[in-house]
Short mmCIF file of C-alpha atoms in Angstrom, two decimals:
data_model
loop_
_atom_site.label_atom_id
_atom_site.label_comp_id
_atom_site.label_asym_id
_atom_site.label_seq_id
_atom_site.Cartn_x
_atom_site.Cartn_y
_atom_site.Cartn_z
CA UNK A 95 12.44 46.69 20.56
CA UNK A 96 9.92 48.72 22.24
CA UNK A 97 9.27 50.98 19.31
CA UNK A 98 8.46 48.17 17.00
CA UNK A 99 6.46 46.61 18.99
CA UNK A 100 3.76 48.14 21.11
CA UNK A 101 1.42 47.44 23.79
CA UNK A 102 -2.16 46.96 22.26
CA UNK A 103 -3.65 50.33 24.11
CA UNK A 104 -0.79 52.51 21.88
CA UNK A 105 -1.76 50.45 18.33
CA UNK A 106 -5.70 51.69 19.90
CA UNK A 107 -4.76 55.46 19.96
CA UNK A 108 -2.37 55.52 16.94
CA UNK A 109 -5.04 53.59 15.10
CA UNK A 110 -7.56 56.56 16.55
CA UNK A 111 -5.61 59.51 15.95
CA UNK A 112 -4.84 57.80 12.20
CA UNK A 113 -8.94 57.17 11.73
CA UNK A 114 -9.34 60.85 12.92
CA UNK A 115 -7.10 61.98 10.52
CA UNK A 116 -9.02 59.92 7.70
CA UNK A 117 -12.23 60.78 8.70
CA UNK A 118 -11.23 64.78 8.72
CA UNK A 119 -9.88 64.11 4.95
CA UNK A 120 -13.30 62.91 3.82
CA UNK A 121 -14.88 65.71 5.64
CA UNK A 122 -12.94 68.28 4.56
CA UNK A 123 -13.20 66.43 0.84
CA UNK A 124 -15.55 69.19 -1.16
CA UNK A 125 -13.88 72.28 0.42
CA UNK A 126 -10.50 71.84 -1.18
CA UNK A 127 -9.27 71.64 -4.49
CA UNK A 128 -10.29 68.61 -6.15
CA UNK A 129 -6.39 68.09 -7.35
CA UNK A 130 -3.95 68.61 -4.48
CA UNK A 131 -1.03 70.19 -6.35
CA UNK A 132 2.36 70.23 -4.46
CA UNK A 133 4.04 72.59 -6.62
CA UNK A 134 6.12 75.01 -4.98
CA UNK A 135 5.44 73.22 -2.05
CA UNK A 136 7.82 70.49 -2.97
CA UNK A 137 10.20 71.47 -0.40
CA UNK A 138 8.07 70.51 2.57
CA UNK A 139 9.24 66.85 1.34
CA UNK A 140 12.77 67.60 0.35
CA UNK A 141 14.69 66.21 3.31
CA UNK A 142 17.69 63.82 4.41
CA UNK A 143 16.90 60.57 5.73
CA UNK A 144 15.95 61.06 9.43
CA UNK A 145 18.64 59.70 11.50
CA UNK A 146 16.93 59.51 14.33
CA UNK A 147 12.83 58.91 14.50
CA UNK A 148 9.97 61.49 15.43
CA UNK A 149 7.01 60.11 17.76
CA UNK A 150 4.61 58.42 15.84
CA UNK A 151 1.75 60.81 16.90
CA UNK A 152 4.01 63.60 15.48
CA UNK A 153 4.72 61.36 11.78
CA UNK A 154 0.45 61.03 12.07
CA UNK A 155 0.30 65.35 12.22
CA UNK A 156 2.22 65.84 9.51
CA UNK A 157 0.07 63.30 7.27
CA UNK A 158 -2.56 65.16 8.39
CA UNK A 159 -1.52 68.74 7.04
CA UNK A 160 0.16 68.09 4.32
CA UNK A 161 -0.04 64.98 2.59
CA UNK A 162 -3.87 64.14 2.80
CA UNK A 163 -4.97 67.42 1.92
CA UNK A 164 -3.05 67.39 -1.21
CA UNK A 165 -4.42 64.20 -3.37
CA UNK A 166 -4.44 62.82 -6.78
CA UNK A 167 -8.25 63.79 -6.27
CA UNK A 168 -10.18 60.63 -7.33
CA UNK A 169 -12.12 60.53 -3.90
CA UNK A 170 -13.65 63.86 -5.23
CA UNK A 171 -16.84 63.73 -6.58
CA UNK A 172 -15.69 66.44 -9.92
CA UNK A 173 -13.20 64.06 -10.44
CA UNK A 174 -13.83 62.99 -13.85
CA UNK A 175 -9.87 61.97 -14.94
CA UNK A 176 -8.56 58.98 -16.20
CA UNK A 177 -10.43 55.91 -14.92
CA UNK A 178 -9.93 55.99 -11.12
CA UNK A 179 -12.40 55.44 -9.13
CA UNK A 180 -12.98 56.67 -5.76
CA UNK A 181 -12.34 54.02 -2.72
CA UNK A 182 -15.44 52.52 -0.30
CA UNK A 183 -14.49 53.98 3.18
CA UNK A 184 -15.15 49.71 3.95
CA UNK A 185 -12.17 48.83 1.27
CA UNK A 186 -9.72 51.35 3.38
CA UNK A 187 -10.29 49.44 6.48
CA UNK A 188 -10.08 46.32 4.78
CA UNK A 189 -6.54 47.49 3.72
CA UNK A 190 -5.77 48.63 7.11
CA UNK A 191 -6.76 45.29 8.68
CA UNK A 192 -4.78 43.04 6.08
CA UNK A 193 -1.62 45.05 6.33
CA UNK A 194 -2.14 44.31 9.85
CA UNK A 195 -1.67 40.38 9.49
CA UNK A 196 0.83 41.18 6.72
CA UNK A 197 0.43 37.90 5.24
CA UNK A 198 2.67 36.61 2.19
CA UNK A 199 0.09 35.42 0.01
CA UNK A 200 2.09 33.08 -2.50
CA UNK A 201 0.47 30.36 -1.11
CA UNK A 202 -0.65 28.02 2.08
CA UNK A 203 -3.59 26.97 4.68
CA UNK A 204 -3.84 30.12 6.09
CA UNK A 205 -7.15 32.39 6.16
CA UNK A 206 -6.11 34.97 3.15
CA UNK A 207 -4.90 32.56 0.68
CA UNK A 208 -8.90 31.28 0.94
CA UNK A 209 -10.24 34.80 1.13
CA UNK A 210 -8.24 35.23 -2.21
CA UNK A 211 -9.43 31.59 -3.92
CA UNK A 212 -13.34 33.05 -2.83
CA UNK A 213 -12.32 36.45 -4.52
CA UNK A 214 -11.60 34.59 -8.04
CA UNK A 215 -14.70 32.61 -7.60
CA UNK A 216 -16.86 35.73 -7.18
CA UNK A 217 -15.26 37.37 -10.01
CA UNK A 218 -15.67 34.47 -12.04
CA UNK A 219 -19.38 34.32 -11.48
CA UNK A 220 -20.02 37.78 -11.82
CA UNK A 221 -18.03 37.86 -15.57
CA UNK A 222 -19.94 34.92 -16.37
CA UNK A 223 -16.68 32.58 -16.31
CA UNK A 224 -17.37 29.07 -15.11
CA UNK A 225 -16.77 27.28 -11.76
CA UNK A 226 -12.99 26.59 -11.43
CA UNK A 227 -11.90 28.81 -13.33
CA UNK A 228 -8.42 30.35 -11.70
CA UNK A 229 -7.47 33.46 -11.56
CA UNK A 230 -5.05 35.75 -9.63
CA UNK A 231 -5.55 38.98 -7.82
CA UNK A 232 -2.63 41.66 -9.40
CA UNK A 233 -1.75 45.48 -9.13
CA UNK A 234 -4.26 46.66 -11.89
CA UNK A 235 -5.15 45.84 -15.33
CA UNK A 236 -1.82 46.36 -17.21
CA UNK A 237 -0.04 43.21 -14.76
CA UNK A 238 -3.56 41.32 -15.33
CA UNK A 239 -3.33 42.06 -18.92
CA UNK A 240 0.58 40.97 -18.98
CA UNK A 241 0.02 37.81 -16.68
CA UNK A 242 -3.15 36.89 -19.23
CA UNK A 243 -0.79 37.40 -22.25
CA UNK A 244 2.12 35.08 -20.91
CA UNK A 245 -0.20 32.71 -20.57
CA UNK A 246 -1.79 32.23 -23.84
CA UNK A 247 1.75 32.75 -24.95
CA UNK A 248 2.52 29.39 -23.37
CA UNK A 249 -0.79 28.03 -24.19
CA UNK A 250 -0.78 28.75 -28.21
CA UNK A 251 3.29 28.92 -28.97
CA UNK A 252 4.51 25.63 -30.95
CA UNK A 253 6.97 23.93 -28.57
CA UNK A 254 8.34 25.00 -25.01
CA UNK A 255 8.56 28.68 -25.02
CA UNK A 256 9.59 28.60 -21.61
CA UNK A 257 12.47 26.48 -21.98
CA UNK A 258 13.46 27.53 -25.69
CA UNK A 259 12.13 31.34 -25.75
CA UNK A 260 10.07 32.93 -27.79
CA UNK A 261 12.43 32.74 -31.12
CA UNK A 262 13.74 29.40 -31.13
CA UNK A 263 15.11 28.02 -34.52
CA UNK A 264 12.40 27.41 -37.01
CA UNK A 265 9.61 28.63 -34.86
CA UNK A 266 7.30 31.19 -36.82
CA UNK A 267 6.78 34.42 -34.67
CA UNK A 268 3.12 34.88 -33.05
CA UNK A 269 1.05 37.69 -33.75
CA UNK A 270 -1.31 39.78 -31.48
CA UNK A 271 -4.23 41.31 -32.68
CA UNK A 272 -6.27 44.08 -31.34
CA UNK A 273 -7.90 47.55 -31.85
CA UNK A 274 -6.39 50.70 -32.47
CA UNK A 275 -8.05 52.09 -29.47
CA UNK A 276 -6.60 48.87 -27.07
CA UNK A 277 -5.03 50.07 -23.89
CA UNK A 278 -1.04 50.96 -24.31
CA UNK A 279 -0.15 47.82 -21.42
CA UNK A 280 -0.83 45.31 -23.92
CA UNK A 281 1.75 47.36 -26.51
CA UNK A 282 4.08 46.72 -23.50
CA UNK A 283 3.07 43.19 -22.55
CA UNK A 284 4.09 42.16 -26.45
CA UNK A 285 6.96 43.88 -26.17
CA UNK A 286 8.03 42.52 -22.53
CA UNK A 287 6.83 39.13 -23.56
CA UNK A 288 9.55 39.02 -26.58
CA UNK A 289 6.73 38.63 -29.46
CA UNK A 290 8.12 42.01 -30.76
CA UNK A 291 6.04 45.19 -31.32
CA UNK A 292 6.13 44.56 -35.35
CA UNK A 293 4.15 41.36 -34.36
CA UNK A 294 1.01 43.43 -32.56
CA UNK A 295 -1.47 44.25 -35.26
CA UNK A 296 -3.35 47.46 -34.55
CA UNK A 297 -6.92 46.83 -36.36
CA UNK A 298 -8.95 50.09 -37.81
CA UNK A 299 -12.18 50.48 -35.45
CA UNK A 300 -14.94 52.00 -36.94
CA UNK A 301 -17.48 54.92 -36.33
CA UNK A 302 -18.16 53.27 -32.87
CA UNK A 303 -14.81 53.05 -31.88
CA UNK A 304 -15.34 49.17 -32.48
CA UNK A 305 -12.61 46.65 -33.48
CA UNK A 306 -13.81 45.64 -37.18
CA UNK A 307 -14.19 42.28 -37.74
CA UNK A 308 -13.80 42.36 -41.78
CA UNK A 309 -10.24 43.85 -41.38
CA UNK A 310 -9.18 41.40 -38.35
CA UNK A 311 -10.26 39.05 -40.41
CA UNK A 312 -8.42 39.84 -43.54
CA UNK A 313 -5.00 40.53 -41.24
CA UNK A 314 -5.11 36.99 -39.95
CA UNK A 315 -5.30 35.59 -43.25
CA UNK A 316 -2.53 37.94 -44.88
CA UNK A 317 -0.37 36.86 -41.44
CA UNK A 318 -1.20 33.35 -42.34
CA UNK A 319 -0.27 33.27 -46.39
CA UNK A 320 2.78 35.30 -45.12
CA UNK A 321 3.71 32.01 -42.98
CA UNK A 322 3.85 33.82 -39.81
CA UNK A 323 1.49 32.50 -36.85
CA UNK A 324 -1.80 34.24 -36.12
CA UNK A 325 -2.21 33.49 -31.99
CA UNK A 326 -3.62 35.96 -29.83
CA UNK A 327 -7.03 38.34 -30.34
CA UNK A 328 -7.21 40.74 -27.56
CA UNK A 329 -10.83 42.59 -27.57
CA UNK A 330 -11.41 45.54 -25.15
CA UNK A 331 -14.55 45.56 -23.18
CA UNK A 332 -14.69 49.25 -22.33
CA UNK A 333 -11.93 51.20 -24.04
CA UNK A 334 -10.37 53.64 -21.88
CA UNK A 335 -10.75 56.76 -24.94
CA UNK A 336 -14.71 56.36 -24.96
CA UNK A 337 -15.95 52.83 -23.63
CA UNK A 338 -16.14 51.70 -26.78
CA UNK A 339 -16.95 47.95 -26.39
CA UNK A 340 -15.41 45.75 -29.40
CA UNK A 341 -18.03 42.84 -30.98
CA UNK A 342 -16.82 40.31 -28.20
CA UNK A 343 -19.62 37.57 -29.66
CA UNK A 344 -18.08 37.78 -33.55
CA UNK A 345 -14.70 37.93 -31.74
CA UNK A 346 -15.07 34.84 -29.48
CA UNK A 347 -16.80 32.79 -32.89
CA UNK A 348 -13.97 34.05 -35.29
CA UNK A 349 -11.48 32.79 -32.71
CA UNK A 350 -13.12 29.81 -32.11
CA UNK A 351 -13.13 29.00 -36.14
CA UNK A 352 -9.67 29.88 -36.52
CA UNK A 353 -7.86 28.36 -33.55
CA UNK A 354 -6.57 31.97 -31.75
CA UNK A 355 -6.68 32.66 -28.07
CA UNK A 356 -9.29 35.01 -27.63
CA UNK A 357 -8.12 37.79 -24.57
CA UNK A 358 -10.60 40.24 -23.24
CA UNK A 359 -9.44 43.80 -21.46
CA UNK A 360 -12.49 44.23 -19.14
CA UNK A 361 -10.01 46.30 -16.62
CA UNK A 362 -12.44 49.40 -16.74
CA UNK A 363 -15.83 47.39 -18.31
CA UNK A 364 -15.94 43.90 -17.28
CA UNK A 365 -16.90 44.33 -13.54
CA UNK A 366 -20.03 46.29 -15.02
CA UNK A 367 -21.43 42.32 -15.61
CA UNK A 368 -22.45 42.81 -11.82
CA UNK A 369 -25.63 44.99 -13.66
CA UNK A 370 -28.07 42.51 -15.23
CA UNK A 371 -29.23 45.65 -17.41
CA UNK A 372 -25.90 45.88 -18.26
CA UNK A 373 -24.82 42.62 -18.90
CA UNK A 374 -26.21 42.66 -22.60
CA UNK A 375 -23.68 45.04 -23.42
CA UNK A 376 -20.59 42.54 -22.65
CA UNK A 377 -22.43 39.38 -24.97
CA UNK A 378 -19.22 36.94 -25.93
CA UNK A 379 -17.09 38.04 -22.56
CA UNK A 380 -18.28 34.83 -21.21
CA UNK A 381 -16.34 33.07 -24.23
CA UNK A 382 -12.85 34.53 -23.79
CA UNK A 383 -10.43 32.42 -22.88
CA UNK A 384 -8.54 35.26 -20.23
CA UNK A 385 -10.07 38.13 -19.00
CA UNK A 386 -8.32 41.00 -17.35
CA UNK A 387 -10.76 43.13 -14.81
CA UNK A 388 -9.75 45.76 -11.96
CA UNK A 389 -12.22 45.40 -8.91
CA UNK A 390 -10.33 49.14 -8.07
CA UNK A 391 -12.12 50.74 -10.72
CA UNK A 392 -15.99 49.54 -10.66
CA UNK A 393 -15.77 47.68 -7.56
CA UNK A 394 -14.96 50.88 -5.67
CA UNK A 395 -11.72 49.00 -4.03
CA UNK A 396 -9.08 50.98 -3.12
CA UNK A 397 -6.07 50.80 -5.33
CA UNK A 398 -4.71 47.88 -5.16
CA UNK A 399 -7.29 45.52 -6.91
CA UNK A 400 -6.62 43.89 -10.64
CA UNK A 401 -7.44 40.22 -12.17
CA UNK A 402 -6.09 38.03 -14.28
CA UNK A 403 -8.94 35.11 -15.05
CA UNK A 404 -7.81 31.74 -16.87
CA UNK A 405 -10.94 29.76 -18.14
CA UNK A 406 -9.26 26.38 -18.45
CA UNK A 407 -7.85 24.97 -15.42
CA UNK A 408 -4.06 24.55 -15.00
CA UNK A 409 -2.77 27.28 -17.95
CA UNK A 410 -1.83 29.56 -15.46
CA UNK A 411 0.53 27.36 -13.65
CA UNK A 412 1.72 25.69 -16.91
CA UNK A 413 2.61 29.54 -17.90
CA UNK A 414 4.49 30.57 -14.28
CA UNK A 415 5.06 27.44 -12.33
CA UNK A 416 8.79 27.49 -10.78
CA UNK A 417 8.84 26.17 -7.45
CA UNK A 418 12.30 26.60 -5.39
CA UNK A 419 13.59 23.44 -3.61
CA UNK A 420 12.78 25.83 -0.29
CA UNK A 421 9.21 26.04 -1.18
CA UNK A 422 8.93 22.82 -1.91
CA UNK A 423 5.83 20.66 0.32
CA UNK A 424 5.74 17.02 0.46
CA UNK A 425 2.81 15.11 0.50
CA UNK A 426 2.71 14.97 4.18
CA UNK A 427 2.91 18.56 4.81
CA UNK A 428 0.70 20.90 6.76
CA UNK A 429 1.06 23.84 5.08
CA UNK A 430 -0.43 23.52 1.15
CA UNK A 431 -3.92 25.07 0.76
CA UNK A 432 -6.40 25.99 -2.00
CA UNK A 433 -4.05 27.72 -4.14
CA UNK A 434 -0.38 27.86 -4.92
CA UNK A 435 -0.55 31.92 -6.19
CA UNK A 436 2.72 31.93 -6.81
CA UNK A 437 2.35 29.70 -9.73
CA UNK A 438 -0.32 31.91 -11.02
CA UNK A 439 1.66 34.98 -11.81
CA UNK A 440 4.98 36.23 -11.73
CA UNK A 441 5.54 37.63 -7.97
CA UNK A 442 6.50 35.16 -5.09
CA UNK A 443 6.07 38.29 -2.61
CA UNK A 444 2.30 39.13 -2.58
CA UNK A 445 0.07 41.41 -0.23
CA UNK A 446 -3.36 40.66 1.22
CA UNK A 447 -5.28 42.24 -1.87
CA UNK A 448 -8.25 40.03 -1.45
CA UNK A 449 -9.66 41.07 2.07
CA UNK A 450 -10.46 44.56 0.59
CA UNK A 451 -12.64 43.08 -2.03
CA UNK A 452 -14.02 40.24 -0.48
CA UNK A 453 -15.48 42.84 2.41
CA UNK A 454 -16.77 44.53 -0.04
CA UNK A 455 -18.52 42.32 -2.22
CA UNK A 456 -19.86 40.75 1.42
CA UNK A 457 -21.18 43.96 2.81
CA UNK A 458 -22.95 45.58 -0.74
CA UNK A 459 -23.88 42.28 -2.35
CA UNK A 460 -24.04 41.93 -5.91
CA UNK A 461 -27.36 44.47 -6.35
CA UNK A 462 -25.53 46.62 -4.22
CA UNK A 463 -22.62 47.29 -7.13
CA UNK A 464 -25.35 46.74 -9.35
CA UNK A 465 -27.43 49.66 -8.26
CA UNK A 466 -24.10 52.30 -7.76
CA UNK A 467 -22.30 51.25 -11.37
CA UNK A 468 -26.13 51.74 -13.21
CA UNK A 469 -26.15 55.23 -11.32
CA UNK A 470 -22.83 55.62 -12.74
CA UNK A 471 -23.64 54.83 -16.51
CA UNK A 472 -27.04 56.98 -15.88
CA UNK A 473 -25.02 60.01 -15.00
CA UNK A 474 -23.01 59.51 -18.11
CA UNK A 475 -25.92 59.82 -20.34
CA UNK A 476 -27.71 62.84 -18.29
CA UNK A 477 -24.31 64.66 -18.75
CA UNK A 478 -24.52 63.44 -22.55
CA UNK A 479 -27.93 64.34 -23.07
CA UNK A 480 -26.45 67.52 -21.83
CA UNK A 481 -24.02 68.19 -24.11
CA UNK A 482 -26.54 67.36 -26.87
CA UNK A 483 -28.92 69.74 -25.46
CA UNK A 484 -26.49 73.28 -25.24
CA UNK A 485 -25.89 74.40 -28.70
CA UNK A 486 -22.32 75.32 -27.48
CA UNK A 487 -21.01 71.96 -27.48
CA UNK A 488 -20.81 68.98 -29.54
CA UNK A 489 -20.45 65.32 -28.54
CA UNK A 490 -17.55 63.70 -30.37
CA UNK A 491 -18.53 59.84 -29.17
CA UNK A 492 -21.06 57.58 -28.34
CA UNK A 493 -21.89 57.21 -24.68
CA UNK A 494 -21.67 53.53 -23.94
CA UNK A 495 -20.72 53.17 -20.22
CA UNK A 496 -19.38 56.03 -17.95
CA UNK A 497 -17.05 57.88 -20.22
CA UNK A 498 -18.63 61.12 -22.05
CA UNK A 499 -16.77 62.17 -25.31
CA UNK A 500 -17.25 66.06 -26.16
CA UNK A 501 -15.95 69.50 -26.91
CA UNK A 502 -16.60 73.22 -26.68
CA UNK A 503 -17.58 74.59 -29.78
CA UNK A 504 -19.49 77.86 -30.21
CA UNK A 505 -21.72 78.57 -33.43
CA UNK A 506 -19.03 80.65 -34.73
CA UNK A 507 -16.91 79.06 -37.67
CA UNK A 508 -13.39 78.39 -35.72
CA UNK A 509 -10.11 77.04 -37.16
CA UNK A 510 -9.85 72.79 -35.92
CA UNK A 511 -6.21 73.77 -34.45
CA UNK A 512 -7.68 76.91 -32.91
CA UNK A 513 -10.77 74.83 -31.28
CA UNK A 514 -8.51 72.29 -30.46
CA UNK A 515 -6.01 74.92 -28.75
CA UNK A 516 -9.29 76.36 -26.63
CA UNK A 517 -11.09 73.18 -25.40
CA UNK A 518 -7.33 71.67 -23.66
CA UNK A 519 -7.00 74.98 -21.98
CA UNK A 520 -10.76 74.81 -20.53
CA UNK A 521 -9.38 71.24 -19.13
CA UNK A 522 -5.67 73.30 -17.66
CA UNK A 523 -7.80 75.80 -16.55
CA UNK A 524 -10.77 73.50 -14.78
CA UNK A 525 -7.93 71.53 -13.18
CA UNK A 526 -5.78 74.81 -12.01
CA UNK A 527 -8.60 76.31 -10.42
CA UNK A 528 -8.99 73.49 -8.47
CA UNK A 529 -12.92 73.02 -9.53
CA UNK A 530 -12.92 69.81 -11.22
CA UNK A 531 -10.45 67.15 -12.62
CA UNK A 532 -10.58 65.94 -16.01
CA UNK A 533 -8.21 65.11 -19.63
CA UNK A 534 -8.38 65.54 -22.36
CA UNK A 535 -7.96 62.83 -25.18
CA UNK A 536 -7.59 62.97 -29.14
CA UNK A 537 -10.34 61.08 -31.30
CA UNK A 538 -9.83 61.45 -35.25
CA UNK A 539 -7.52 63.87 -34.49
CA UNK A 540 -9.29 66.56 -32.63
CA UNK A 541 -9.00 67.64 -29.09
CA UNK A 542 -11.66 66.29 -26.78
CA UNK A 543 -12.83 66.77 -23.02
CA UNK A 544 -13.31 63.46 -21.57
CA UNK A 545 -15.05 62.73 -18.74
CA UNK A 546 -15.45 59.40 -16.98
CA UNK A 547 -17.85 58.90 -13.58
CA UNK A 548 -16.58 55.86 -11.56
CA UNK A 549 -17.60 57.97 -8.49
CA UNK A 550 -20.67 57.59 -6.32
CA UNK A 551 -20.46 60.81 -4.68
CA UNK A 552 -20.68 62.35 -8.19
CA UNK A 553 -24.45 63.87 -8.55
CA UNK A 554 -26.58 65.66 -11.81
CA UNK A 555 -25.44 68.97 -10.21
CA UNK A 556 -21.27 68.31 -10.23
CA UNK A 557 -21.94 67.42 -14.41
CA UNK A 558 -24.05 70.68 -14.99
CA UNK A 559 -22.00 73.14 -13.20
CA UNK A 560 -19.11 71.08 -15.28
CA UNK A 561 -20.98 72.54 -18.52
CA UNK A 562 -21.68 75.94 -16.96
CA UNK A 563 -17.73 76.12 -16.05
CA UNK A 564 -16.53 74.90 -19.47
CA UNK A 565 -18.59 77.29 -21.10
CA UNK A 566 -17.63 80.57 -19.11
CA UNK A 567 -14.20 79.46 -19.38
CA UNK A 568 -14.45 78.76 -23.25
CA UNK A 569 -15.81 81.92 -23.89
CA UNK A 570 -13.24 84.24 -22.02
CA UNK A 571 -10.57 82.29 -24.12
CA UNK A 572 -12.40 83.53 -27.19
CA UNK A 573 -12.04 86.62 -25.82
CA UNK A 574 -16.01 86.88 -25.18
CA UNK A 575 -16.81 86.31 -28.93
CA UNK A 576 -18.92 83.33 -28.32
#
């Protein structure tokens, strides 16, 4: 079929006219709106299914005009939302190239099953994890998180949860533990995993947004006299409300003294490790037992890019191995290499995740990511210092890694509902203008703008016109009182 399959001189000027196209988006980047909101244009995309096909140059235009410029906005450098980092141009090439082999990478000798086995190594060494550990390369933290879970599930259950489930007779029910600020996929890995909701533990944190280690402490042994079976700490290495970084040393010793499976959520902090200035921060990571990370946040890889990492060898496939008689190799067979990833996680069906982040760790080195997630944390704190330094605002959290916690608040005496009311429509109105992107969150109850710089196009100047904007804005809500 000729339109399937072209000549190598049309896959040249498709590929062109497609680079253009990418090329004009990242030119064209700063002059837009930061968040490309359909909205009434919704209709341009309301059509039936084509029955028969446009040429591909004319699919390419319409990409162009009207789907590029309108994005989620992360490539921005105001984008200060969620945790999403913006993508290396190098790690959109790299996904161009890999969908180009279109590899199934459940297993096999072929080229990116190894690029994948390097991958783990590297992101082993960088968290500190030892040589063989094995890992798996997933859609983002919340699989990582889920595919780390089911596997200390196998690894600390009594019996065969696999072949008995998770509420066989006479088999006391596990319980999680982990702060009140951890991130809402490991609610939904409990719950998916069948350990039930009313068997997660949400433990206070304290001023610092920090698990506490007294009340953990004292939950485990009330679980315990209760006859119920303490089994999993999870303790979040950069908490998505304020980076908050939870005691992982006085985690990893109380879970080595008690016998619990000590998880770590690193998917926005652990890939920080990569700084040795930073490293400090993340003391005990070393010592969990899983680790989930996303290389798509502070690796700069373009979404796709989580990890689960195992520490002991051969949990993983205990946890997921189920091998079809299709799939089967015998001894004799040339197809088996490094890794069977299909016995890592739950997906048989895989994409080529790894060739993204292995060109990128080859082409900016480890100093490279060093250097741009240090410039990162060092914006943070300019734009904290900031806050600090205008009497019209107040910081509402400590500044730990790249997230800044604050709010408008002029020197007059305003209601808390009121205040709270003004400072999430300076965020709707900031994002409706078009002028920056950036949510709001709730810490001890009050409204806060949150901003969090995963971005190395993001300067001093994009974080003080941020300030000037918030304050203009705040003040014509007030009605030019403040």
């Amino acid at each position: 079929m000729k339109d399937f399959d072209l000549p190598p001189e049309e896959v040249r000027r498709l590929g062109g006219l497609a680079a253009d196209a990418v090329a004009g988006h990242r030119a064209e980047l700063t002059s837009r709106p930061v968040f490309g909101k359909v909205g009434a244009g919704a209709g341009l995309f309301d059509e039936p299914l084509p029955e028969l096909g446009s040429p591909a140059e004319d699919v390419i235009a319409f990409v162009r005009e009207h789907i590029l410029p309108r994005p989620m906005g992360n490539s921005h450098p105001r984008f200060f939302g969620f945790i999403n980092a913006t993508a290396d141009p190098l790690g959109t090439i790299g996904d161009y190239m890999a969908s180009a082999m279109n590899p199934n990478c459940w297993g096999g000798d072929h080229a990116p099953i190894h690029v994948e086995h390097r991958v783990i190594a590297w992101l082993s060494q960088i968290v500190g994890f030892p040589t063989g550990t094995e890992g798996i390369l997933a859609s983002g933290g919340s699989m990582a998180n889920f595919i780390a879970l089911a596997t200390a599930r196998r690894a600390v259950v009594p019996g065969n949860v696999r072949e008995d489930g998770i509420a066989a007779e006479g088999r006391p029910r596990p319980v999680v533990y982990a702060s009140d600020q951890v991130h809402s996929c490991v609610d939904k890995a409990v719950d998916l995993l069948g350990i039930g909701l009313a068997n997660l533990r949400k433990i206070r944190t304290d001023e610092r947004f920090r698990m506490r280690v007294d009340e953990l402490r004292q939950a485990v042994a009330l679980d315990r006299k209760a006859g119920r079976h303490p089994a999993i700490v999870v303790g979040t290495a950069g908490s998505v409300n304020t980076g908050a970084i939870d005691p992982l040393e006085e985690l990893a010793d109380f879970c080595a003294r008690e016998s619990l499976w000590f998880h770590a959520d690193g998917a926005y902090g652990a890939m920080a490790t990569v700084s040795e200035r930073l490293r400090p921060l993340f003391a005990g990571l070393d010592r969990a037992d899983s680790l989930a990370a996303d290389p798509h946040k502070w690796l700069y890889v373009p979404y796709e890019a989580g990890a689960a990492l195992v520490r002991e060898k051969g949990r993983l496939p205990d946890a997921f191995r189920r091998f079809p008689e299709y799939l089967a190799s015998d001894a004799e067979s040339p197809f088996p290499g490094p890794a069977w990833f299909a016995e890592r996680g739950p997906e048989l069906s895989r994409g080529f995740k790894a060739l993204k982040v292995w060109m990128g760790l080859k082409r900016h080195g480890r100093k490279g990511y060093a250097a741009a997630v240090e410039n990162d944390v060092e914006l943070a704190r300019f734009l904290s210092d900031e806050v600090d330094r205008r009497p019209e605002f107040e910081r509402l959290a400590e500044t730990v890694l790249s997230i800044v916690n604050f709010r408008y608040r002029p020197n007059e005496e305003i209601a808390p509902e009121a205040l709270d009311q003004v400072n999430r429509r300076i965020v709707n109105r900031l994002v409706g203008s078009g002028s920056f992107f950036l949510a709001p969150t709730i810490l001890n109850g009050r409204a806060s703008l949150r901003v969090c710089i995963v971005n190395f196009r993001t300067t001093r100047d994009d974080l003080a016109f941020l300030l000037d904007e918030a304050a203009r804005v705040g003040a014509e809500l007030l009605g030019g009182r403040a």
